[in-house]
Coordinates of C-alpha atoms and ligand atoms in Angstrom, one line a residue:
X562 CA 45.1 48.2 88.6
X563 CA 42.5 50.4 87.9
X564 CA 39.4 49.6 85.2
X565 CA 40.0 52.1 82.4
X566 CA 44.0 50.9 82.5
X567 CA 43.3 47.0 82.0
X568 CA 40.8 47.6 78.7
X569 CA 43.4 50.1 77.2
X570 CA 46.3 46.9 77.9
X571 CA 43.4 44.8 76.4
X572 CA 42.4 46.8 73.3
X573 CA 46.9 47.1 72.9
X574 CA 47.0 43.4 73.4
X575 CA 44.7 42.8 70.6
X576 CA 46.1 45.8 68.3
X577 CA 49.5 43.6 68.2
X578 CA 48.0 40.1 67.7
X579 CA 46.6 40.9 64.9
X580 CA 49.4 42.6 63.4
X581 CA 52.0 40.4 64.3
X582 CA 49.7 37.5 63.0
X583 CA 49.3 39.8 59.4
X584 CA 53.2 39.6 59.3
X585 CA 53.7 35.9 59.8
X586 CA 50.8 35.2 57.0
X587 CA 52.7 37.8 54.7
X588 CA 56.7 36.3 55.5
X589 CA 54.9 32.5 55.4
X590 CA 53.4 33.7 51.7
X591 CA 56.9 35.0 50.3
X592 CA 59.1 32.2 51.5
X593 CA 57.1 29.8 50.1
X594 CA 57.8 28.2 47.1
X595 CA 57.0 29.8 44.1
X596 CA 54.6 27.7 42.4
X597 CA 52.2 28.2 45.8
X598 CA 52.3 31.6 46.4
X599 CA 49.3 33.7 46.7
X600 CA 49.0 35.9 43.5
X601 CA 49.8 39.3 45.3
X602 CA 52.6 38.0 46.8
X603 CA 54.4 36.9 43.7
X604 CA 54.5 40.4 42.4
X605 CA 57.1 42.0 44.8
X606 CA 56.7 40.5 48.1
X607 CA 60.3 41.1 48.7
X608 CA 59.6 44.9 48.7
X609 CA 56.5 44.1 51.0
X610 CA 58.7 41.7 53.4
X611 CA 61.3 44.7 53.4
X612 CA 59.3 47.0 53.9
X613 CA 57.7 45.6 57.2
X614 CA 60.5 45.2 58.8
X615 CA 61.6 48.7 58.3
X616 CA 58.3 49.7 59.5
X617 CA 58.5 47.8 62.7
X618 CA 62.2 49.0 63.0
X619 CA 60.9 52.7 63.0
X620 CA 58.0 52.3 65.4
X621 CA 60.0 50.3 68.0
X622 CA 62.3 53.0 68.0
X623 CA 59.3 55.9 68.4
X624 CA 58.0 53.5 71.3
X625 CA 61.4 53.8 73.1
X626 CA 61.3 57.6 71.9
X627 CA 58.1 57.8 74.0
X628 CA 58.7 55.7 76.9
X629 CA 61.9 57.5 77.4
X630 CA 60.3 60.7 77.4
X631 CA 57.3 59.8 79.9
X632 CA 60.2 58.1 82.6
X633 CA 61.1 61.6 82.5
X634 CA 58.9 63.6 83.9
X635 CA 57.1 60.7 86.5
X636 CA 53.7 61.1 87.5
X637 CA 53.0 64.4 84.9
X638 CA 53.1 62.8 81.9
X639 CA 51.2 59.4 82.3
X640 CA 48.8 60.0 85.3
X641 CA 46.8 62.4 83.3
X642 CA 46.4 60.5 80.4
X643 CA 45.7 57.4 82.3
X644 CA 43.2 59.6 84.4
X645 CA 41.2 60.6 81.1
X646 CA 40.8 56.8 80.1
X647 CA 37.5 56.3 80.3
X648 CA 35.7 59.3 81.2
X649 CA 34.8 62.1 79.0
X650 CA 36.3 64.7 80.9
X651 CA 39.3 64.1 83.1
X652 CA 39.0 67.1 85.1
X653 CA 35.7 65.6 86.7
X654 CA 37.8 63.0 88.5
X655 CA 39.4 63.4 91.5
X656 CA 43.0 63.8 91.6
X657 CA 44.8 60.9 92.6
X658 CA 46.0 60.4 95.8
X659 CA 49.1 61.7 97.0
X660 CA 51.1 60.3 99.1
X661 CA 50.8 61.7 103.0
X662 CA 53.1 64.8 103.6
X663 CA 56.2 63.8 106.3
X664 CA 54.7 63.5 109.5
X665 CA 55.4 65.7 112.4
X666 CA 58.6 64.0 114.3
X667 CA 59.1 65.1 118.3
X668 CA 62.2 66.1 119.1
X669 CA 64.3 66.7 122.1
X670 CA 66.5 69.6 122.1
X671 CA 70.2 68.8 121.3
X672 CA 72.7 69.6 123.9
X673 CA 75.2 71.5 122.6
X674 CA 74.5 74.8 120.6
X675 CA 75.8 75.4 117.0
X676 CA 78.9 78.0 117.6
X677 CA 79.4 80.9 114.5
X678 CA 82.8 79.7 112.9
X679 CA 84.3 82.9 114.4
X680 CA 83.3 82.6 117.8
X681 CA 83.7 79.2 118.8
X682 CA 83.2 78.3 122.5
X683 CA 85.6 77.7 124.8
X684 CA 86.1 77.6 128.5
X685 CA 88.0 80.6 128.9
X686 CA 84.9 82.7 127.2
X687 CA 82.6 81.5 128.9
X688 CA 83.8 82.2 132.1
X689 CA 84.8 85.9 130.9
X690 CA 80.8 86.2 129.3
X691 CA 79.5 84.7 132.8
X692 CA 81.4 87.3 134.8
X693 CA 80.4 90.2 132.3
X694 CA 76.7 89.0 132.0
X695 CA 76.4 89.7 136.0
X696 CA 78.4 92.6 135.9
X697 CA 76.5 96.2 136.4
X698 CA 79.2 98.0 135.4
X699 CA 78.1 97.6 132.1
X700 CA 74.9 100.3 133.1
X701 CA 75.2 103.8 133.0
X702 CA 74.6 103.8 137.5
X703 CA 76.3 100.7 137.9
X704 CA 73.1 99.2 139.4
X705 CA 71.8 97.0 136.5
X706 CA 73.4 94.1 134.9
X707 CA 72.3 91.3 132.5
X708 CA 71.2 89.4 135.1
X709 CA 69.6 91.8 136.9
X710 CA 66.4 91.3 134.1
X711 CA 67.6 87.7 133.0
X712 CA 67.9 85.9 136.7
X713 CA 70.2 83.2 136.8
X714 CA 70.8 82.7 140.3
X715 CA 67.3 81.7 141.2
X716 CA 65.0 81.9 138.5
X717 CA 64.6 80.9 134.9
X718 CA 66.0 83.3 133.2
X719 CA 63.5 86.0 133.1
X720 CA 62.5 89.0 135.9
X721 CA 58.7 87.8 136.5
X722 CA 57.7 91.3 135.4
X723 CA 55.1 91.8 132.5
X724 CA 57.8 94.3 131.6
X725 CA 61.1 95.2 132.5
X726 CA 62.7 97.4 134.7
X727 CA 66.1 99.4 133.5
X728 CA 68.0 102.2 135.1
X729 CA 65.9 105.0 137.5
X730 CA 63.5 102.5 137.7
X731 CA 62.3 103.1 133.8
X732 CA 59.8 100.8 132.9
X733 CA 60.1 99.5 129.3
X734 CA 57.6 98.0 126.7
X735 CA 58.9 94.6 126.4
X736 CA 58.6 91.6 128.7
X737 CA 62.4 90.1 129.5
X738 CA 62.4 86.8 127.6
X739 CA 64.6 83.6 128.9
X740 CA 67.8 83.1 128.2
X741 CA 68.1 79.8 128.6
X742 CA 68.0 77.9 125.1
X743 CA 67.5 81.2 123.7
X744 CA 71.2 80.2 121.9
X745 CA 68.9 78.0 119.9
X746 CA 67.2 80.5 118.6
X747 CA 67.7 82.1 114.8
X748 CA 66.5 85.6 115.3
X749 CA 66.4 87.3 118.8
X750 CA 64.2 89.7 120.3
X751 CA 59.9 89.5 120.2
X752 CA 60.1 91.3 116.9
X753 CA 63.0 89.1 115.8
X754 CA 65.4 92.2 115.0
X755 CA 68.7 90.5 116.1
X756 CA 70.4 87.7 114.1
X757 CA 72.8 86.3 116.5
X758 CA 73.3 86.5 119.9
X759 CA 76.4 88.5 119.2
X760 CA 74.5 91.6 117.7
X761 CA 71.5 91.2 120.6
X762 CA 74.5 91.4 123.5
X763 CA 75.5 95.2 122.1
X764 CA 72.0 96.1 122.3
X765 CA 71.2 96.4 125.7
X766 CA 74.2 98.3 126.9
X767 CA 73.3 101.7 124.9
X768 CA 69.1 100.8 125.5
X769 CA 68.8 104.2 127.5
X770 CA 65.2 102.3 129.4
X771 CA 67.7 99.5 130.4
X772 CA 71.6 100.1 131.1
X773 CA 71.9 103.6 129.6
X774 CA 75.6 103.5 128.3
X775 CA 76.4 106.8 126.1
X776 CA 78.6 104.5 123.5
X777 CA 80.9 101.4 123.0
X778 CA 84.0 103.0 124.1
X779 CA 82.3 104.5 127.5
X780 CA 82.2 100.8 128.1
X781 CA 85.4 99.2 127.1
X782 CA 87.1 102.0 129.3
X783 CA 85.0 101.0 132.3
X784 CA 85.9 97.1 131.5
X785 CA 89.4 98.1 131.1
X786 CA 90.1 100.3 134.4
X787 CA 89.1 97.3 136.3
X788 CA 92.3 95.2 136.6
X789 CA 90.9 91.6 137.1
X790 CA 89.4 91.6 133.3
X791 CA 92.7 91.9 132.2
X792 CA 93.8 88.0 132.7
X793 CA 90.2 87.3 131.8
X794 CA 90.6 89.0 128.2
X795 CA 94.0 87.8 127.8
X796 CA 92.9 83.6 128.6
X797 CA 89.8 83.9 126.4
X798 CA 91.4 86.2 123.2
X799 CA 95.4 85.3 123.8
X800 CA 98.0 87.7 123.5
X801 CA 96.9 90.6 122.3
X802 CA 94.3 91.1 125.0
X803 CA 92.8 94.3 123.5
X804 CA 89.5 95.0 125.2
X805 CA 86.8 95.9 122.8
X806 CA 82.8 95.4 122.2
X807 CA 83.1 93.2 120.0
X808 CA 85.0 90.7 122.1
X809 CA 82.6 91.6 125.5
X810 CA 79.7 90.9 123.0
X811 CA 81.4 87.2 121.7
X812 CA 82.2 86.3 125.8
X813 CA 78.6 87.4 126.5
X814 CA 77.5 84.9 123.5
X815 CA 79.4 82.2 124.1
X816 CA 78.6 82.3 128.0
X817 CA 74.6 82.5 127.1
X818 CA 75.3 79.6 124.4
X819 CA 76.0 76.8 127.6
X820 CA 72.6 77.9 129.1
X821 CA 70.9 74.6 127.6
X822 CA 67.9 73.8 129.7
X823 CA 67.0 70.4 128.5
X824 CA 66.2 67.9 131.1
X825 CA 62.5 68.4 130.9
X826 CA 59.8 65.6 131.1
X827 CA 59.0 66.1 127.4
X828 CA 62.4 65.3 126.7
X829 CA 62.5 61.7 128.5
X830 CA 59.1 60.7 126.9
X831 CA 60.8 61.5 123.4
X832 CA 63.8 59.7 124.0
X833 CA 61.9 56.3 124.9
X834 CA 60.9 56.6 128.7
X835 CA 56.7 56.1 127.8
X836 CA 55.7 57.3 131.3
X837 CA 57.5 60.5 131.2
X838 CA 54.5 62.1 130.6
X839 CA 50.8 61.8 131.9
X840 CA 48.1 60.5 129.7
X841 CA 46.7 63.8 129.9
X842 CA 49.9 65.5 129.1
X843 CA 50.1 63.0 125.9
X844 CA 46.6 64.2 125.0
X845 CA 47.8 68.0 125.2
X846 CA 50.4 67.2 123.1
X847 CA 48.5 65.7 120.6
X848 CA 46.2 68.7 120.6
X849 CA 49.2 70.9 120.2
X850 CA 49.9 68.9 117.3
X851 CA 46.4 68.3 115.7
X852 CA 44.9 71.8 116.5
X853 CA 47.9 73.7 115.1
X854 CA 50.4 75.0 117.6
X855 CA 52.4 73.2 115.9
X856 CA 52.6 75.0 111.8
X857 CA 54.3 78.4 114.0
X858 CA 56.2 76.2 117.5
X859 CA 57.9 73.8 115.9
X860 CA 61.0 71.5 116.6
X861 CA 62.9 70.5 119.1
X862 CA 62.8 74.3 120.5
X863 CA 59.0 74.7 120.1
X864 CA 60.0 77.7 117.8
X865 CA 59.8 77.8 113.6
X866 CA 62.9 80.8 114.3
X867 CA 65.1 78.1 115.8
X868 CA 68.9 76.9 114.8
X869 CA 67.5 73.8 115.0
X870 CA 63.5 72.3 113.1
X871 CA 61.3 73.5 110.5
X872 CA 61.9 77.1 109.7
X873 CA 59.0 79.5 110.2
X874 CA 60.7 82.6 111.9
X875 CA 57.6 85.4 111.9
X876 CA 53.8 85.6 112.6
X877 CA 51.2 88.4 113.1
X878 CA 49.4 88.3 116.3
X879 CA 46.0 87.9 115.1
X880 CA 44.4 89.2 117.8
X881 CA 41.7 91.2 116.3
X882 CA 39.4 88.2 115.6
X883 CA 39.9 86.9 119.3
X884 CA 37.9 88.2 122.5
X885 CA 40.2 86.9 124.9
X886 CA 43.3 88.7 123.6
X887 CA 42.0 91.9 123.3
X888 CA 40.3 91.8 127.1
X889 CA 44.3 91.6 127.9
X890 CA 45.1 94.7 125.0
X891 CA 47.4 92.5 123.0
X892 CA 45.8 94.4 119.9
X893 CA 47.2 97.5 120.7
X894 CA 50.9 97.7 119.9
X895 CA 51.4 96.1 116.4
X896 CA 54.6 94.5 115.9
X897 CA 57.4 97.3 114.0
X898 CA 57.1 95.1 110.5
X899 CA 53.8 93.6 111.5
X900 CA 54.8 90.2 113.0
X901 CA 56.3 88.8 116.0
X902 CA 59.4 86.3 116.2
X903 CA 57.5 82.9 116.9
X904 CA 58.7 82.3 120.9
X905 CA 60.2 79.4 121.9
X906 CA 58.2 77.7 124.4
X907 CA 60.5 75.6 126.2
X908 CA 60.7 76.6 130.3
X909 CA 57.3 78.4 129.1
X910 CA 55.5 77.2 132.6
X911 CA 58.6 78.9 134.2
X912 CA 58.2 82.4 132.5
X913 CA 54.8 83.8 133.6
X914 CA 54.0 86.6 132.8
X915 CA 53.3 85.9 128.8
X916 CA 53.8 87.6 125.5
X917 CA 55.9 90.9 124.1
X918 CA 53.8 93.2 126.4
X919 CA 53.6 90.7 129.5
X920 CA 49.9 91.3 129.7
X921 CA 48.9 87.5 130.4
X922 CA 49.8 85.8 133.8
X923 CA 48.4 82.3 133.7
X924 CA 49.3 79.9 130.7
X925 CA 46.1 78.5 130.3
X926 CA 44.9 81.8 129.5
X927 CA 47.9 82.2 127.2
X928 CA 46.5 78.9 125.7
X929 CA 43.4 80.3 124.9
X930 CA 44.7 83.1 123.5
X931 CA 46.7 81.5 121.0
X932 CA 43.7 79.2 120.2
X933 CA 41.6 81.8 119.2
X934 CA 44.0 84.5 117.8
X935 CA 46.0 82.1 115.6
X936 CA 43.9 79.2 115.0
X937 CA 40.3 81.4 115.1
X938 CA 38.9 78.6 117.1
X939 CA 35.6 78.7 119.2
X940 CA 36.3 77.7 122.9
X941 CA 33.4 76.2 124.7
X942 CA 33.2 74.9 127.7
X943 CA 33.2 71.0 126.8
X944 CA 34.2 69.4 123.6
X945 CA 30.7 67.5 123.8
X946 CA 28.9 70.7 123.2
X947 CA 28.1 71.6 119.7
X948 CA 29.3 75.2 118.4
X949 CA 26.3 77.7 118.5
X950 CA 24.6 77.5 115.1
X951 CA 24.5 80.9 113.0
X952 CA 21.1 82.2 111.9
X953 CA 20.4 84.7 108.8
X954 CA 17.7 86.5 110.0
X955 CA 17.1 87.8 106.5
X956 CA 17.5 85.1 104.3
X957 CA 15.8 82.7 107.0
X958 CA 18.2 80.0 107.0
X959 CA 21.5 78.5 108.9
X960 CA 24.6 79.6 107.9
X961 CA 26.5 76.9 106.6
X962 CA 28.9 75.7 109.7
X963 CA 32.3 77.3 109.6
X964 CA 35.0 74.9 109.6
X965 CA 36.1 75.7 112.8
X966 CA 38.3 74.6 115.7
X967 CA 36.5 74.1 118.4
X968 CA 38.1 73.2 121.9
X969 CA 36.9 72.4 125.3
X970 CA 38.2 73.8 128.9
X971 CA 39.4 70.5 129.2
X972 CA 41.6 70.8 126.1
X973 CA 42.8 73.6 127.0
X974 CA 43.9 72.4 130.2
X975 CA 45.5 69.3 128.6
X976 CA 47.5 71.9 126.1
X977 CA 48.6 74.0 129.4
X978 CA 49.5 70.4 131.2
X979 CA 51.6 69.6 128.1
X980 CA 53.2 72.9 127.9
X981 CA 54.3 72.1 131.8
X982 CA 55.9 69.4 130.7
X983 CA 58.8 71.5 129.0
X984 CA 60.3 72.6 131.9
X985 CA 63.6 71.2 132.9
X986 CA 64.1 69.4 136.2
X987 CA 67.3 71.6 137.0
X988 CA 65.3 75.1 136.1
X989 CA 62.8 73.7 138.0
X990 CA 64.5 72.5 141.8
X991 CA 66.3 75.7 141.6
X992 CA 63.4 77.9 141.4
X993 CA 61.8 76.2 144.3
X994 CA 64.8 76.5 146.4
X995 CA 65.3 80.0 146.0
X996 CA 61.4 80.6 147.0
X997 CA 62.3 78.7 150.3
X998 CA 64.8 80.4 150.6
X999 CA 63.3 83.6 150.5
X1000 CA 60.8 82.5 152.6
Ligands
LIG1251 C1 66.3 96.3 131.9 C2 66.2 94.8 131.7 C3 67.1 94.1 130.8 C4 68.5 94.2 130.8 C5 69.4 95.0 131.7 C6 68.9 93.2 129.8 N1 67.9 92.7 129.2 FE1 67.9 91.2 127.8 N2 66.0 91.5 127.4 C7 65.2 92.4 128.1 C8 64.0 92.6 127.4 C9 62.8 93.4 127.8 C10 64.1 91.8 126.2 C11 63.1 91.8 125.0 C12 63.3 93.1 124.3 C13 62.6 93.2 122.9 O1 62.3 92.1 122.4 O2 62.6 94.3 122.4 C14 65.4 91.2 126.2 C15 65.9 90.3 125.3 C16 67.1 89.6 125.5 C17 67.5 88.4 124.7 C18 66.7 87.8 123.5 C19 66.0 86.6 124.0 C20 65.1 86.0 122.9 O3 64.5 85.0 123.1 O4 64.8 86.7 121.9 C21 68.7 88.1 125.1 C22 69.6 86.9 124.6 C23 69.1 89.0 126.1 N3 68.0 89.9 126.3 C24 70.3 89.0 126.8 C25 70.7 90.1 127.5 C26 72.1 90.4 127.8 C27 73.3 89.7 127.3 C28 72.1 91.6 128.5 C29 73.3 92.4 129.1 C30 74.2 92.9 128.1 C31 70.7 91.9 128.7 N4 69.9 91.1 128.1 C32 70.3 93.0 129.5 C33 65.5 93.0 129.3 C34 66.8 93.2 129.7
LIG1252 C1 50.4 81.5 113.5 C2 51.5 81.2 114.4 C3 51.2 80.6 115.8 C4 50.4 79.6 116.1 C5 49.5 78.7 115.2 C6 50.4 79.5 117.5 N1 51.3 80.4 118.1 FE1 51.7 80.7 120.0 N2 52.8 82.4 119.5 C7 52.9 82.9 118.3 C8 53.5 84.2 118.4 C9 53.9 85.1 117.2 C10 53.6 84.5 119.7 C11 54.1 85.8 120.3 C12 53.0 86.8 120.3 C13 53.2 88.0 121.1 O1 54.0 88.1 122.0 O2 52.5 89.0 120.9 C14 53.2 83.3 120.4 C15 53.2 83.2 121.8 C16 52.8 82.1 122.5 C17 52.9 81.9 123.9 C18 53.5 82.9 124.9 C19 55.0 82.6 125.0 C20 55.7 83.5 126.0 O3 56.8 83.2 126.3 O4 55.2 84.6 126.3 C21 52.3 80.7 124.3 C22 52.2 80.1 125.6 C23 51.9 80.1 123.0 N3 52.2 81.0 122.0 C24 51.3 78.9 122.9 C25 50.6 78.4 121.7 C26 49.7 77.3 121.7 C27 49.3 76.4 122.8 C28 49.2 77.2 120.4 C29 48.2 76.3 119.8 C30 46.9 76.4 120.5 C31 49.9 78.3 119.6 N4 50.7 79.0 120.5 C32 49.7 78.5 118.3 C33 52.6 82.2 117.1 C34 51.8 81.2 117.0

C-alpha cells in the first residue's frame, strides 16, 4: 500500500475514534440516573440521543451511497483521487501502471478452412473445382488455365515470374500470388479488392491480360458443350445440374479451400516439438516479433487480412522513406485506394519473386525492405555498431538520437532464416522433385 493511502486510513481511523468515543460519553450521560447527570444533558438529552442516531443513520447510508457509486466505474473513480493524496498536483505523477497488453500468442494454422454457409465443401465440389481450376477452356485461346499462373503440379502455387503471363503472351502488372492457404485469407488480391474466394474466381476469366473471356455466358456454353462436366455438375449441385458462373466460381472455391499447406517447421515448434526450429531461426522469430513484422503479419497465417488472428487487413507501402525499396521501384505504382492487402507469408521462401510488382528476388532483400519501409529502421552492417550520429551544422550540436530500429546483416539473416521456416514439408519435396525432374 502506497504512503499517501495509509495516512489518509490513519487521519479516517482517528476521525471515527473520536466520534464514536463523543457518542458513548453522550448515551453514558443520558442513561444515567438523574441525580448525576451532567447539567446539559438534563435539559433534552433525549432529543440529543435521538438525534445522533439519526445522524449516523443518514451518513451510513451516504457512505453506502458513495461506495456503491465508486465500485461502479473501477479504476476512474478512486485511482485519481487516491493519486492526488499527497501531492499538490496530481497530474505531476506518473500514471499508474497498467497492466501489460495480451502478449503476442504463435499459432499454427488450423487445418480446415471456414466454408461460407452457402458453399459448403464437399467432395463432389472439389473434384469439379480441381478439374475446372486446370482447365484452359476457361481462356479466350484455350491455352491458359488457373493453373497455368498458380502451379500445382510442381510448384507452390505461384508462376516464378515477377509478373504474370496471360493470353498472346500479355504481360500483366501483378505478381501471381499462392494459392495455397490463400482460403485463409479475408480479402483477396495485393490491393485486397475481393472478399471471398468466390467473387476472386469470376475475375480472372473476363481479365482480358489473363484468360480473355468476352462474358459469363461465353463460358458456361463452353463448360456446357463438353459432355464429361455434365455428371460432374450434376454430383456436386444434384438434380438440377444447370451450369452457371456462379456454381464454376463455388467448385473453383471450394477446390482452392483444401489447398492447406501447413506442415511447415514453424508449425511443429508451436505445437511443442522445441527443436523444430534452429536457435537462429528462434532468434529471427523473435526479431519478427520484437522489431514489428508482427503489428501488419499476424496470426496463424502471418497476415492481419486473415479468416483466422488479429485483424489488420490494409497497409501503405512506405517506401518513400526507404533506399532499398526504391532501388527496386516499388515507389512507383501506388496501390488504387493507397494501401496494399497485408500478404500472407506462409510458403514465402517458396514464392520468389516478391511483392505486387514482383520486383524483389531474394527474401533477404525483401526483409530489408520491409525493415526500412515499414518500420523506418537503419540497417547496418552489425548490431554492435552504433547508428551514425546526426550533426546540425548550424546550430553546432547533435541531433538528439532518433528512436530508431536499427538492425544488423545478421538480423536480417535470422528474420529471412525464420521466414524459411514457414514452408511446408509437402510444398517443399514436391518442388524439389519436379526440378529433378526437369533436369
Ligand atoms: C495470367 C495468369 C493468371 C491466371 C490465368 C489466373 N491467375 Fe490468379 N492471380 C494472378 C495474379 C497476377 C494475381 C494477383 C492479381 C492482383 O492482385 O491484381 C492472382 C490472384 C489470385 C488469387 C488471390 C490470391 C491472394 O492471396 O490474394 C487467387 C485465389 C487466384 N488468383 C486464383 C485464380 C483462379 C481460380 C484462376 C482461374 C479462374 C486464376 N487465378 C487465374 C495470375 C493469374
Ligand atoms: C505496416 C505493415 C507491415 C509491416 C510492419 C511489415 N510488413 Fe511486410 N508487407 C506489408 C505489405 C503491405 C506488403 C505488400 C507490399 C507490396 O507488395 O507492395 C508486405 C510484403 C512483405 C513481403 C513480401 C511477400 C510476398 O509474398 O511478396 C515480405 C517477405 C514481408 N512483407 C516481410 C516482412 C518482415 C520480415 C517484416 C518485419 C521486418 C514486415 N514484413 C513488416 C506490410 C507490412
Amino acid at each position: 500500500m502506497n504512503a499517501d493511502l495509509s495516512s489518509l486510513l490513519a487521519v479516517g481511523a482517528f476521525a471515527i475514534t473520536v466520534a464514536v468515543t463523543a457518542l458513548v460519553l453522550l448515551v453514558r450521560g443520558d442513561l444515567a440516573p438523574a441525580g448525576l447527570r451532567p447539567m446539559a444533558l438534563s435539559v433534552g438529552g433525549r432529543f440529543l440521543l435521538g438525534g445522533a442516531l439519526g445522524l449516523g443513520v443518514i451518513a451510513f447510508s451516504i457512505k453506502v451511497a458513495i461506495i456503491l457509486t465508486l465500485s461502479s466505474f473501477p479504476g476512474k473513480t478512486i485511482e485519481p483521487l487516491i493519486a492526488g493524496v499527497g501531492s499538490q498536483d496530481g497530474r505531476d505523477q506518473p500514471p499508474l501502471p497498467r497492466p501489460d497488453p495480451k502478449p503476442y500468442e504463435w499459432q499454427s494454422l488450423p487445418t480446415v478452412v471456414p466454408a461460407p454457409a452457402d458453399n459448403p465443401t464437399t467432395p463432389a465440389k472439389v473434384a469439379l473445382g480441381e478439374r475446372l481450376f486446370h482447365d484452359p477452356l476457361l481462356s479466350r485461346d484455350r491455352t491458359v488455365s488457373c493453373a497455368s499462373c498458380h502451379d500445382m503440379a510442381g510448384g507452390s502455387g505461384t508462376d516464378g515470374r515477377a509478373t504474370a503471363i496471360g493470353i498472346d503472351g500479355i504481360v500483366g502488372k501483378r505478381n501471381s500470388p499462392t494459392v495455397w492457404n490463400a482460403a485463409f485469407q479475408a480479402r483477396l488480391f495485393w490491393d485486397g479488392r475481393a472478399g471471398s474466394l468466390e467473387e476472386q474466381a469470376k475475375g480472372p476469366p473476363l481479365n482480358p491480360d489473363e484468360m480473355g473471356m468476352p462474358s459469363f455466358a461465353a463460358i458456361e456454353e463452353r463448360i456446357a458443350q463438353e459432355a464429361d462436366y455434365a455428371p460432374l455438375f450434376h454430383a456436386a449441385f444434384g438434380a438440377d445440374a444447370a451450369i452457371t458462373m456462379d456454381r464454376i466460381a463455388q467448385a473453383i472455391a471450394a477446390y482452392e479451400r483444401t489447398l492447406v499447406a501447413a506442415d511447415s517447421a514453424y508449425d511443429r515448434f508451436v505445437s511443442g516439438d522445441s527443436q523444430a526450429l534452429s536457435p537462429r531461426q528462434q532468434r529471427g522469430m523473435w526479431l519478427f516479433q520484437s522489431s514489428g513484422c508482427i503489428m501488419c503479419h499476424a496470426g496463424p497465417n502471418f497476415s492481419g487480412a486473415s479468416l483466422v488472428g488479429p485483424r489488420n487487413p490494409y497497409a501503405p507501402l512506405f517506401a518513400k522513406r526507404s533506399a532499398v525499396a526504391i532501388s527496386h521501384g516499388l515507389d512507383r505504382e501506388t496501390a488504387p485506394r493507397g494501401v496494399w492487402r497485408i500478404p500472407s507469408l506462409r510458403n514465402v521462401a517458396l514464392t520468389a519473386p516478391y511483392f505486387h510488382n514482383g520486383s524483389v528476388s531474394d527474401l533477404r532483400e525483401a526483409v530489408r525492405v520491409m525493415a526500412t519501409a515499414q518500420l523506418n529502421a537503419t540497417l547496418v552492417s552489425t548490431t554492435q555498431q552504433p547508428a551514425q550520429p546526426r550533426w546540425d551544422a548550424e546550430a553546432k550540436r547533435f541531433l538528439p538520437p532518433e528512436q530508431r530500429l536499427v538492425l544488423g546483416e545478421d538480423d536480417v539473416e535470422d528474420i529471412a532464416r525464420f521466414l524459411e521456416s514457414l514452408s511446408s514439408d509437402t510444398l517443399s519435396a514436391r518442388i524439389k522433385m519436379a526440378a529433378g525432374e526437369r533436369r
